[in-house]
Every structure is written in structure tokens, then in C-alpha cells.
mmCIF file of C-alpha atoms and ligand atoms in Angstrom:
data_model
loop_
_atom_site.group_PDB
_atom_site.id
_atom_site.type_symbol
_atom_site.label_atom_id
_atom_site.label_comp_id
_atom_site.label_asym_id
_atom_site.label_seq_id
_atom_site.Cartn_x
_atom_site.Cartn_y
_atom_site.Cartn_z
ATOM 1 C CA MET A 23 0.000 0.000 0.000
ATOM 2 C CA SER A 24 1.479 3.345 -0.908
ATOM 3 C CA LYS A 25 1.673 6.016 1.732
ATOM 4 C CA THR A 26 -0.570 8.929 0.948
ATOM 5 C CA SER A 27 0.041 12.051 2.971
ATOM 6 C CA THR A 28 -1.614 15.404 2.645
ATOM 7 C CA PRO A 29 0.912 17.806 1.219
ATOM 8 C CA TYR A 30 1.771 20.613 3.567
ATOM 9 C CA ILE A 31 3.725 23.709 2.575
ATOM 10 C CA GLY A 32 4.066 26.415 5.199
ATOM 11 C CA ARG A 33 6.059 29.601 5.296
ATOM 12 C CA PHE A 34 7.401 32.423 7.415
ATOM 13 C CA ALA A 35 7.193 35.681 5.505
ATOM 14 C CA PRO A 36 8.822 38.542 7.410
ATOM 15 C CA SER A 37 9.004 42.120 6.198
ATOM 16 C CA PRO A 38 12.641 43.131 6.712
ATOM 17 C CA SER A 39 11.845 46.310 8.637
ATOM 18 C CA GLY A 40 14.424 45.357 11.267
ATOM 19 C CA PRO A 41 16.034 42.355 12.946
ATOM 20 C CA LEU A 42 13.842 39.610 14.438
ATOM 21 C CA HIS A 43 12.319 40.555 17.782
ATOM 22 C CA PHE A 44 10.601 38.202 20.194
ATOM 23 C CA GLY A 45 7.162 38.638 18.601
ATOM 24 C CA SER A 46 8.415 37.745 15.140
ATOM 25 C CA LEU A 47 10.434 34.837 16.561
ATOM 26 C CA VAL A 48 7.231 33.406 18.038
ATOM 27 C CA ALA A 49 5.479 33.752 14.659
ATOM 28 C CA ALA A 50 8.410 32.089 12.890
ATOM 29 C CA MET A 51 8.438 29.273 15.424
ATOM 30 C CA ALA A 52 4.691 28.674 15.187
ATOM 31 C CA SER A 53 4.835 28.241 11.415
ATOM 32 C CA TYR A 54 7.990 26.124 11.714
ATOM 33 C CA LEU A 55 6.627 23.756 14.375
ATOM 34 C CA ASP A 56 3.288 23.402 12.609
ATOM 35 C CA ALA A 57 5.039 22.505 9.344
ATOM 36 C CA ARG A 58 7.407 20.013 10.986
ATOM 37 C CA ALA A 59 4.599 18.431 13.033
ATOM 38 C CA HIS A 60 2.777 17.822 9.724
ATOM 39 C CA ASP A 61 5.920 16.437 8.060
ATOM 40 C CA GLY A 62 5.589 19.422 5.813
ATOM 41 C CA THR A 63 7.868 21.749 3.911
ATOM 42 C CA TRP A 64 8.791 25.037 5.572
ATOM 43 C CA LEU A 65 9.728 28.039 3.470
ATOM 44 C CA VAL A 66 11.073 31.474 4.246
ATOM 45 C CA ARG A 67 10.083 34.413 2.080
ATOM 46 C CA ILE A 68 11.450 37.897 2.575
ATOM 47 C CA GLU A 69 8.688 40.428 1.890
ATOM 48 C CA ASP A 70 10.935 43.279 0.817
ATOM 49 C CA ILE A 71 8.402 45.354 -1.102
ATOM 50 C CA ASP A 72 8.856 48.621 0.776
ATOM 51 C CA PRO A 73 12.518 49.711 0.460
ATOM 52 C CA PRO A 74 12.129 52.983 2.397
ATOM 53 C CA ARG A 75 11.200 50.930 5.468
ATOM 54 C CA GLU A 76 13.923 48.345 5.089
ATOM 55 C CA PRO A 77 17.180 49.154 6.847
ATOM 56 C CA ARG A 78 20.184 47.840 4.955
ATOM 57 C CA GLY A 79 21.157 44.373 6.128
ATOM 58 C CA ALA A 80 17.864 43.559 7.855
ATOM 59 C CA SER A 81 17.081 40.549 5.637
ATOM 60 C CA GLY A 82 20.487 39.065 6.352
ATOM 61 C CA LEU A 83 20.002 39.574 10.087
ATOM 62 C CA ILE A 84 16.618 37.847 10.003
ATOM 63 C CA LEU A 85 18.018 34.824 8.181
ATOM 64 C CA GLN A 86 21.004 34.713 10.518
ATOM 65 C CA ALA A 87 18.667 34.747 13.531
ATOM 66 C CA LEU A 88 16.531 31.916 12.123
ATOM 67 C CA GLU A 89 19.691 29.860 11.647
ATOM 68 C CA ALA A 90 20.961 30.652 15.139
ATOM 69 C CA TYR A 91 17.608 29.475 16.498
ATOM 70 C CA GLY A 92 17.849 26.244 14.522
ATOM 71 C CA MET A 93 14.946 26.897 12.165
ATOM 72 C CA LEU A 94 16.281 25.846 8.808
ATOM 73 C CA TRP A 95 14.165 26.321 5.717
ATOM 74 C CA ASP A 96 13.726 23.726 3.011
ATOM 75 C CA ARG A 97 14.138 25.655 -0.250
ATOM 76 C CA ASP A 98 15.866 28.789 -1.458
ATOM 77 C CA VAL A 99 14.624 31.949 0.206
ATOM 78 C CA LEU A 100 12.267 33.878 -2.066
ATOM 79 C CA PHE A 101 12.773 37.663 -2.103
ATOM 80 C CA GLN A 102 9.738 39.634 -3.192
ATOM 81 C CA SER A 103 12.029 42.298 -4.645
ATOM 82 C CA ASN A 104 12.715 39.744 -7.411
ATOM 83 C CA ARG A 105 9.051 39.192 -8.162
ATOM 84 C CA HIS A 106 7.920 42.497 -9.672
ATOM 85 C CA SER A 107 7.177 41.087 -13.113
ATOM 86 C CA ALA A 108 4.918 38.407 -11.589
ATOM 87 C CA TYR A 109 3.003 41.128 -9.729
ATOM 88 C CA ASP A 110 2.698 43.201 -12.906
ATOM 89 C CA ASP A 111 1.368 40.199 -14.807
ATOM 90 C CA VAL A 112 -1.378 39.692 -12.236
ATOM 91 C CA LEU A 113 -2.258 43.394 -12.262
ATOM 92 C CA THR A 114 -2.554 43.244 -16.057
ATOM 93 C CA VAL A 115 -4.953 40.308 -15.859
ATOM 94 C CA LEU A 116 -7.108 42.007 -13.236
ATOM 95 C CA GLN A 117 -7.118 45.206 -15.260
ATOM 96 C CA GLN A 118 -8.222 43.373 -18.402
ATOM 97 C CA GLU A 119 -11.055 41.863 -16.385
ATOM 98 C CA HIS A 120 -12.060 45.340 -15.126
ATOM 99 C CA LYS A 121 -11.476 44.322 -11.550
ATOM 100 C CA LEU A 122 -9.159 47.221 -10.744
ATOM 101 C CA TYR A 123 -9.590 50.951 -10.764
ATOM 102 C CA PRO A 124 -7.180 53.833 -10.398
ATOM 103 C CA CYS A 125 -7.289 55.828 -7.169
ATOM 104 C CA THR A 126 -5.823 59.296 -6.927
ATOM 105 C CA CYS A 127 -6.991 60.016 -3.394
ATOM 106 C CA THR A 128 -4.557 61.729 -1.098
ATOM 107 C CA ARG A 129 -3.788 60.536 2.394
ATOM 108 C CA LYS A 130 -5.501 63.669 3.674
ATOM 109 C CA LYS A 131 -8.688 62.881 1.783
ATOM 110 C CA LEU A 132 -8.779 59.399 3.305
ATOM 111 C CA ALA A 133 -8.040 60.465 6.873
ATOM 112 C CA GLY A 134 -10.844 59.806 9.341
ATOM 113 C CA HIS A 135 -12.146 56.685 7.582
ATOM 114 C CA ASN A 136 -10.340 54.197 9.822
ATOM 115 C CA GLY A 137 -8.429 52.744 6.907
ATOM 116 C CA VAL A 138 -11.661 51.764 5.102
ATOM 117 C CA TYR A 139 -11.711 53.156 1.578
ATOM 118 C CA PRO A 140 -14.965 55.067 1.007
ATOM 119 C CA GLY A 141 -15.004 54.395 -2.749
ATOM 120 C CA TYR A 142 -14.396 57.944 -4.003
ATOM 121 C CA CYS A 143 -12.672 56.879 -7.237
ATOM 122 C CA ARG A 144 -14.838 53.822 -7.927
ATOM 123 C CA ASN A 145 -16.676 55.247 -10.905
ATOM 124 C CA VAL A 146 -14.464 58.159 -11.821
ATOM 125 C CA TRP A 147 -11.777 56.877 -14.186
ATOM 126 C CA GLN A 148 -13.788 54.737 -16.556
ATOM 127 C CA ASP A 149 -11.466 53.758 -19.403
ATOM 128 C CA THR A 150 -8.924 56.523 -19.139
ATOM 129 C CA ALA A 151 -6.114 56.325 -16.654
ATOM 130 C CA PRO A 152 -5.538 59.523 -14.721
ATOM 131 C CA GLY A 153 -2.535 61.530 -15.846
ATOM 132 C CA GLU A 154 -1.444 61.964 -12.242
ATOM 133 C CA PRO A 155 0.090 59.491 -9.786
ATOM 134 C CA HIS A 156 -2.451 56.874 -8.757
ATOM 135 C CA GLY A 157 -2.792 53.630 -6.903
ATOM 136 C CA LEU A 158 -4.779 50.609 -8.098
ATOM 137 C CA ARG A 159 -7.642 49.261 -6.019
ATOM 138 C CA LEU A 160 -9.435 45.951 -6.261
ATOM 139 C CA LEU A 161 -13.144 46.346 -6.878
ATOM 140 C CA CYS A 162 -14.760 44.323 -4.095
ATOM 141 C CA ARG A 163 -18.263 42.962 -4.489
ATOM 142 C CA ASP A 164 -20.741 43.364 -1.659
ATOM 143 C CA THR A 165 -20.200 39.915 -0.263
ATOM 144 C CA THR A 166 -19.381 38.230 3.010
ATOM 145 C CA ILE A 167 -16.294 36.061 3.270
ATOM 146 C CA HIS A 168 -16.453 33.169 5.714
ATOM 147 C CA PHE A 169 -13.527 31.085 6.829
ATOM 148 C CA GLN A 170 -12.600 28.732 9.596
ATOM 149 C CA ASP A 171 -9.421 29.777 11.378
ATOM 150 C CA ARG A 172 -7.660 26.888 13.115
ATOM 151 C CA ILE A 173 -7.099 29.026 16.224
ATOM 152 C CA GLN A 174 -9.591 31.884 16.090
ATOM 153 C CA GLY A 175 -12.512 29.754 14.882
ATOM 154 C CA GLU A 176 -15.318 30.722 12.517
ATOM 155 C CA GLN A 177 -14.810 34.169 10.948
ATOM 156 C CA SER A 178 -16.936 36.295 8.683
ATOM 157 C CA TYR A 179 -16.202 39.674 7.200
ATOM 158 C CA ASN A 180 -18.258 41.802 4.876
ATOM 159 C CA LEU A 181 -16.066 43.137 2.095
ATOM 160 C CA THR A 182 -17.995 46.376 1.850
ATOM 161 C CA VAL A 183 -17.095 47.063 5.451
ATOM 162 C CA LEU A 184 -13.423 46.432 4.667
ATOM 163 C CA GLY A 185 -13.525 48.589 1.526
ATOM 164 C CA ASP A 186 -11.834 48.284 -1.880
ATOM 165 C CA PHE A 187 -8.175 47.748 -1.031
ATOM 166 C CA LEU A 188 -4.974 48.767 -2.754
ATOM 167 C CA LEU A 189 -2.975 46.321 -4.843
ATOM 168 C CA LYS A 190 -0.532 48.920 -6.042
ATOM 169 C CA ARG A 191 0.283 52.043 -4.139
ATOM 170 C CA LYS A 192 0.364 55.572 -5.430
ATOM 171 C CA ASP A 193 4.119 55.674 -4.819
ATOM 172 C CA SER A 194 4.207 52.732 -7.281
ATOM 173 C CA LEU A 195 5.136 50.143 -4.645
ATOM 174 C CA TYR A 196 3.250 46.844 -4.745
ATOM 175 C CA ALA A 197 0.815 46.351 -1.886
ATOM 176 C CA TYR A 198 1.254 43.577 0.668
ATOM 177 C CA GLN A 199 -2.150 42.001 -0.198
ATOM 178 C CA LEU A 200 -1.106 41.530 -3.819
ATOM 179 C CA ALA A 201 2.422 40.276 -3.230
ATOM 180 C CA VAL A 202 1.400 37.865 -0.476
ATOM 181 C CA CYS A 203 -1.329 36.192 -2.563
ATOM 182 C CA VAL A 204 0.775 35.942 -5.705
ATOM 183 C CA ASP A 205 3.666 34.361 -3.834
ATOM 184 C CA ASP A 206 1.657 32.064 -1.573
ATOM 185 C CA ALA A 207 0.181 30.654 -4.792
ATOM 186 C CA PHE A 208 3.528 30.620 -6.617
ATOM 187 C CA GLN A 209 5.156 28.690 -3.770
ATOM 188 C CA GLY A 210 2.215 26.310 -3.381
ATOM 189 C CA VAL A 211 1.633 27.327 0.241
ATOM 190 C CA THR A 212 -1.142 25.235 1.781
ATOM 191 C CA HIS A 213 -0.999 26.363 5.424
ATOM 192 C CA ILE A 214 -0.454 29.838 6.820
ATOM 193 C CA VAL A 215 0.376 30.386 10.484
ATOM 194 C CA ARG A 216 0.879 34.046 11.432
ATOM 195 C CA GLY A 217 -0.042 36.719 13.960
ATOM 196 C CA VAL A 218 -3.640 37.613 14.711
ATOM 197 C CA ASP A 219 -2.861 41.219 13.738
ATOM 198 C CA LEU A 220 -3.251 39.947 10.158
ATOM 199 C CA LEU A 221 -6.640 38.303 10.750
ATOM 200 C CA ASP A 222 -8.590 40.969 8.833
ATOM 201 C CA SER A 223 -6.174 40.720 5.916
ATOM 202 C CA THR A 224 -7.304 37.131 5.432
ATOM 203 C CA PRO A 225 -10.777 37.874 3.965
ATOM 204 C CA ARG A 226 -9.106 40.275 1.518
ATOM 205 C CA GLN A 227 -6.604 37.617 0.530
ATOM 206 C CA LEU A 228 -9.279 34.940 0.189
ATOM 207 C CA TYR A 229 -11.245 37.267 -2.089
ATOM 208 C CA LEU A 230 -8.239 38.142 -4.224
ATOM 209 C CA GLN A 231 -7.332 34.440 -4.494
ATOM 210 C CA SER A 232 -10.850 33.756 -5.777
ATOM 211 C CA GLN A 233 -10.592 36.555 -8.328
ATOM 212 C CA LEU A 234 -7.398 34.930 -9.604
ATOM 213 C CA SER A 235 -8.637 31.323 -9.393
ATOM 214 C CA MET A 236 -5.928 30.514 -6.868
ATOM 215 C CA ALA A 237 -6.272 27.791 -4.222
ATOM 216 C CA HIS A 238 -7.061 28.963 -0.682
ATOM 217 C CA PRO A 239 -4.581 28.038 2.024
ATOM 218 C CA VAL A 240 -5.733 27.029 5.514
ATOM 219 C CA TYR A 241 -5.143 29.764 8.102
ATOM 220 C CA ALA A 242 -4.159 29.819 11.762
ATOM 221 C CA HIS A 243 -3.700 33.166 13.501
ATOM 222 C CA ILE A 244 -1.668 33.001 16.683
ATOM 223 C CA PRO A 245 -2.047 35.493 19.538
ATOM 224 C CA VAL A 246 0.297 38.465 19.416
ATOM 225 C CA ILE A 247 2.702 39.226 22.234
ATOM 226 C CA THR A 248 1.698 42.377 24.070
ATOM 227 C CA LEU A 249 3.395 44.709 26.501
ATOM 228 C CA GLY A 250 1.878 45.850 29.805
ATOM 229 C CA ASP A 251 0.204 48.802 28.051
ATOM 230 C CA GLY A 252 -1.687 46.429 25.756
ATOM 231 C CA ASN A 253 0.350 47.380 22.696
ATOM 232 C CA LYS A 254 1.778 44.704 20.450
ATOM 233 C CA LEU A 255 5.480 43.966 20.718
ATOM 234 C CA SER A 256 6.793 45.415 17.477
ATOM 235 C CA LYS A 257 9.501 47.403 15.904
ATOM 236 C CA GLN A 258 7.407 50.538 16.408
ATOM 237 C CA ASN A 259 7.454 49.805 20.132
ATOM 238 C CA HIS A 260 11.216 49.407 20.031
ATOM 239 C CA ALA A 261 11.178 45.666 20.638
ATOM 240 C CA PRO A 262 14.818 44.641 20.976
ATOM 241 C CA ALA A 263 16.457 42.191 18.569
ATOM 242 C CA ILE A 264 16.574 38.644 19.945
ATOM 243 C CA PRO A 265 20.060 37.651 21.127
ATOM 244 C CA LEU A 266 22.046 35.505 18.713
ATOM 245 C CA ASP A 267 24.764 34.408 21.113
ATOM 246 C CA ASN A 268 22.659 32.526 23.697
ATOM 247 C CA PRO A 269 19.422 31.425 22.005
ATOM 248 C CA ARG A 270 18.262 28.733 24.439
ATOM 249 C CA PRO A 271 16.465 30.846 27.071
ATOM 250 C CA THR A 272 14.678 32.828 24.368
ATOM 251 C CA LEU A 273 13.814 29.647 22.490
ATOM 252 C CA MET A 274 12.259 28.235 25.676
ATOM 253 C CA LYS A 275 10.302 31.409 26.217
ATOM 254 C CA ALA A 276 8.988 31.267 22.639
ATOM 255 C CA LEU A 277 7.742 27.708 23.278
ATOM 256 C CA ARG A 278 5.917 28.963 26.373
ATOM 257 C CA ALA A 279 4.404 31.799 24.323
ATOM 258 C CA LEU A 280 2.931 29.092 22.106
ATOM 259 C CA GLY A 281 1.308 27.434 25.091
ATOM 260 C CA LEU A 282 3.774 24.554 25.406
ATOM 261 C CA GLU A 283 4.619 23.624 28.977
ATOM 262 C CA THR A 284 8.367 23.243 28.958
ATOM 263 C CA GLU A 285 10.342 21.636 31.749
ATOM 264 C CA PRO A 286 13.475 23.425 32.958
ATOM 265 C CA ASP A 287 15.702 20.461 32.012
ATOM 266 C CA LEU A 288 14.943 21.078 28.364
ATOM 267 C CA GLN A 289 17.014 24.245 28.378
ATOM 268 C CA ALA A 290 20.192 22.174 28.774
ATOM 269 C CA CYS A 291 19.506 20.291 25.516
ATOM 270 C CA THR A 292 20.786 21.262 22.089
ATOM 271 C CA ILE A 293 18.816 23.757 20.041
ATOM 272 C CA ALA A 294 17.833 20.980 17.633
ATOM 273 C CA ASP A 295 16.558 18.865 20.546
ATOM 274 C CA ILE A 296 14.582 21.768 22.000
ATOM 275 C CA LEU A 297 12.895 22.302 18.631
ATOM 276 C CA ASP A 298 12.266 18.572 18.262
ATOM 277 C CA TRP A 299 10.590 18.597 21.649
ATOM 278 C CA GLY A 300 8.412 21.445 20.360
ATOM 279 C CA VAL A 301 7.487 19.426 17.272
ATOM 280 C CA GLN A 302 6.583 16.371 19.385
ATOM 281 C CA HIS A 303 4.413 18.411 21.756
ATOM 282 C CA TRP A 304 2.939 20.770 19.170
ATOM 283 C CA SER A 305 -0.768 21.491 19.566
ATOM 284 C CA LEU A 306 -2.962 24.525 19.015
ATOM 285 C CA ASP A 307 -5.325 23.589 21.842
ATOM 286 C CA SER A 308 -4.052 25.985 24.474
ATOM 287 C CA LEU A 309 -4.111 28.887 21.997
ATOM 288 C CA LEU A 310 -7.705 28.479 20.856
ATOM 289 C CA GLY A 311 -9.514 31.804 20.702
ATOM 290 C CA LYS A 312 -6.599 33.739 22.226
ATOM 291 C CA LYS A 313 -5.713 37.051 20.648
ATOM 292 C CA ALA A 314 -3.008 38.369 22.946
ATOM 293 C CA LEU A 315 -0.383 37.128 25.372
ATOM 294 C CA LEU A 316 1.331 39.311 27.885
ATOM 295 C CA LEU A 317 5.118 39.253 27.498
ATOM 296 C CA ALA A 318 5.654 39.628 31.229
ATOM 297 C CA ALA A 319 3.672 36.448 31.907
ATOM 298 C CA LEU A 320 6.235 34.333 30.044
ATOM 299 C CA ASP A 321 9.209 34.754 32.380
HETATM 300 N N1 LIG B 7 5.236 40.302 5.806
HETATM 301 C C1 LIG B 7 4.151 40.374 6.751
HETATM 302 C C2 LIG B 7 4.639 40.904 8.068
HETATM 303 O O1 LIG B 7 5.807 40.750 8.382
HETATM 304 C C3 LIG B 7 3.533 39.041 7.079
HETATM 305 C C4 LIG B 7 2.995 38.338 5.928
HETATM 306 C C5 LIG B 7 2.200 37.111 6.247
HETATM 307 O O2 LIG B 7 2.576 36.290 7.092
HETATM 308 O O3 LIG B 7 1.185 36.956 5.575
HETATM 309 O O4 LIG B 7 3.850 41.458 8.794
HETATM 310 ZN ZN1 LIG B 8 -9.484 57.268 -4.631
#
């Protein structure tokens, strides 16, 4: 009898806006452990689509940190900065299908709408492109997107409430929603494990995947690590880079952040053994429904 296993391709897809901090380490580890526990393939993709926000050397530091923490990826790293022609091809297709429209709105005009696009340019630029700088927005039907998140449970979002979103920015950079869908499909990603701060990006991505006849991955959104003030641990909050010289204590803490009950003895093991322990004990059960975890509670 031949062994049939469900293919699993997962990925960690950091934006290189700085070195890995504890919050991004936890996200990397969650996708890594989930992939390994499924005997899957684990990929790393550097989402370098926004050069002004990418300090020189950040991608290298991220990869170096993943190696120091023993999380080795299975194929060549994909850099989104090499993927512009693929993004353009998809934009051309969507344009031919009249699913995009140019948007010339200024930041000022859109202020006060909570990031939801009010549709100002929807019917303005029929067949003529504006002669001024413009972004490209996806025309979203009035429809509700349902999905089952492996951690956050049943989700539904009305696309009209989310608004037509940008696929290409006015400053001519490609938007995250476009690049992420094109590359998840290109790399055959079947399972996405990432922070819950991206939960409301998922209905947008599911919709765009449908517009492009792409397969839908399965999603799991892990809680984000928060500071005492309730804010997410992030570069904006000056989260420090994780140490590269003595990874074990931080590795143990990341396992605890993922709800795994480690025993102190484990810290004396090799990094590979600590990760193996994580793979053996991997389960989403203790994370179910959780959106945030207090950093201070992990010490
Ligand atoms: N590049 C995105 C970020 O670092 C994450 C993309 C994703 O996991 O979908 O926030
Ligand atoms: Zn507009």
C-alpha cells in the first residue's frame, strides 16, 4: 500500500523592517513547528516590497537569527524584490477583467475613515487612466467572506465594510495584499500560520485568491505578544532584537508563548533537541480563541 500524505507547505514571511524581535520569533516558530509536526515543507520568504522601510542588512540579520535558532528552511529563500514582473502580470490580468480601478486620493482625503476606503474613485476613471500618480484598487463585491481559522474559529467579514483595497500604491510600490497572494500561490503554500494582527487581511486575501482562481490556504492566527500597556510587541514599540549568542532561554520562552509547557531540564539540551521537543508536543489547543499574550507572563 502506498503512503498517501496530505501535502503541507508552510512559510514564514517577514518584512525586513528590522532584525527579528521576540514577537516575530514566536510567529516564525509557530509556522515552523506546525510545518514540521505535519511532516511538511517550511519556506522562508522575505517580503521586501517597501525599500524605504527596510534598513540595509535587515534581511540578512533575520536569516542569521533563524539559523541561530535552529529553524532551517527547506528551499531557497524567495525575495519579493525579485518578483515584480509576476506582480505586474497579475495586475494586467485584473485590469483586463475590469477588476481594478485607479485611485488618486490623497492621504488627507482618506483620513478619518479608519483605513476603510470610502469608494471615491470607484466610478471616476472609466477607461482613461488619470494623468497623475495613482494607486490601483481591487473592486470588491458586496459579499461576506467566511472562513474557519484553526485558532480563532469561525470568521466572517463583509467586504464592503473592509472597503476596496490597494494592490498597487500611489508611490508605485506593490501592496502587501497583492504580493502575499501571488507568492503564496507561486510557492504552493497550503498552510499559513501568522499573527492575529493579520486576521482581517485574510478575507481580503481569500477574495483576491478567488478573483485569480488561486487555491485557498488554511489559516491559523496566533495570539500576538503584548506589553503591559496592551500594545503589540513590534519594531514601532522598540522591541529589541533577539540575542544571537545565547538562544536557548529565548527559544524556551517562545515555546511557552505558544502554550507549550516546557520543563526546565529542556534548556540544557541542544537547540535541535529543543525544537524537536516542540514538534513532538505541538498542539494549538491551548491557543484556541486567544488574541493576545502578555510578554511579562512568560518569564
Ligand atoms: N510580511 C508580513 C509581516 O511581516 C507578514 C505576511 C504574512 O505572514 O502573511 O507582517
Ligand atoms: Zn481614490
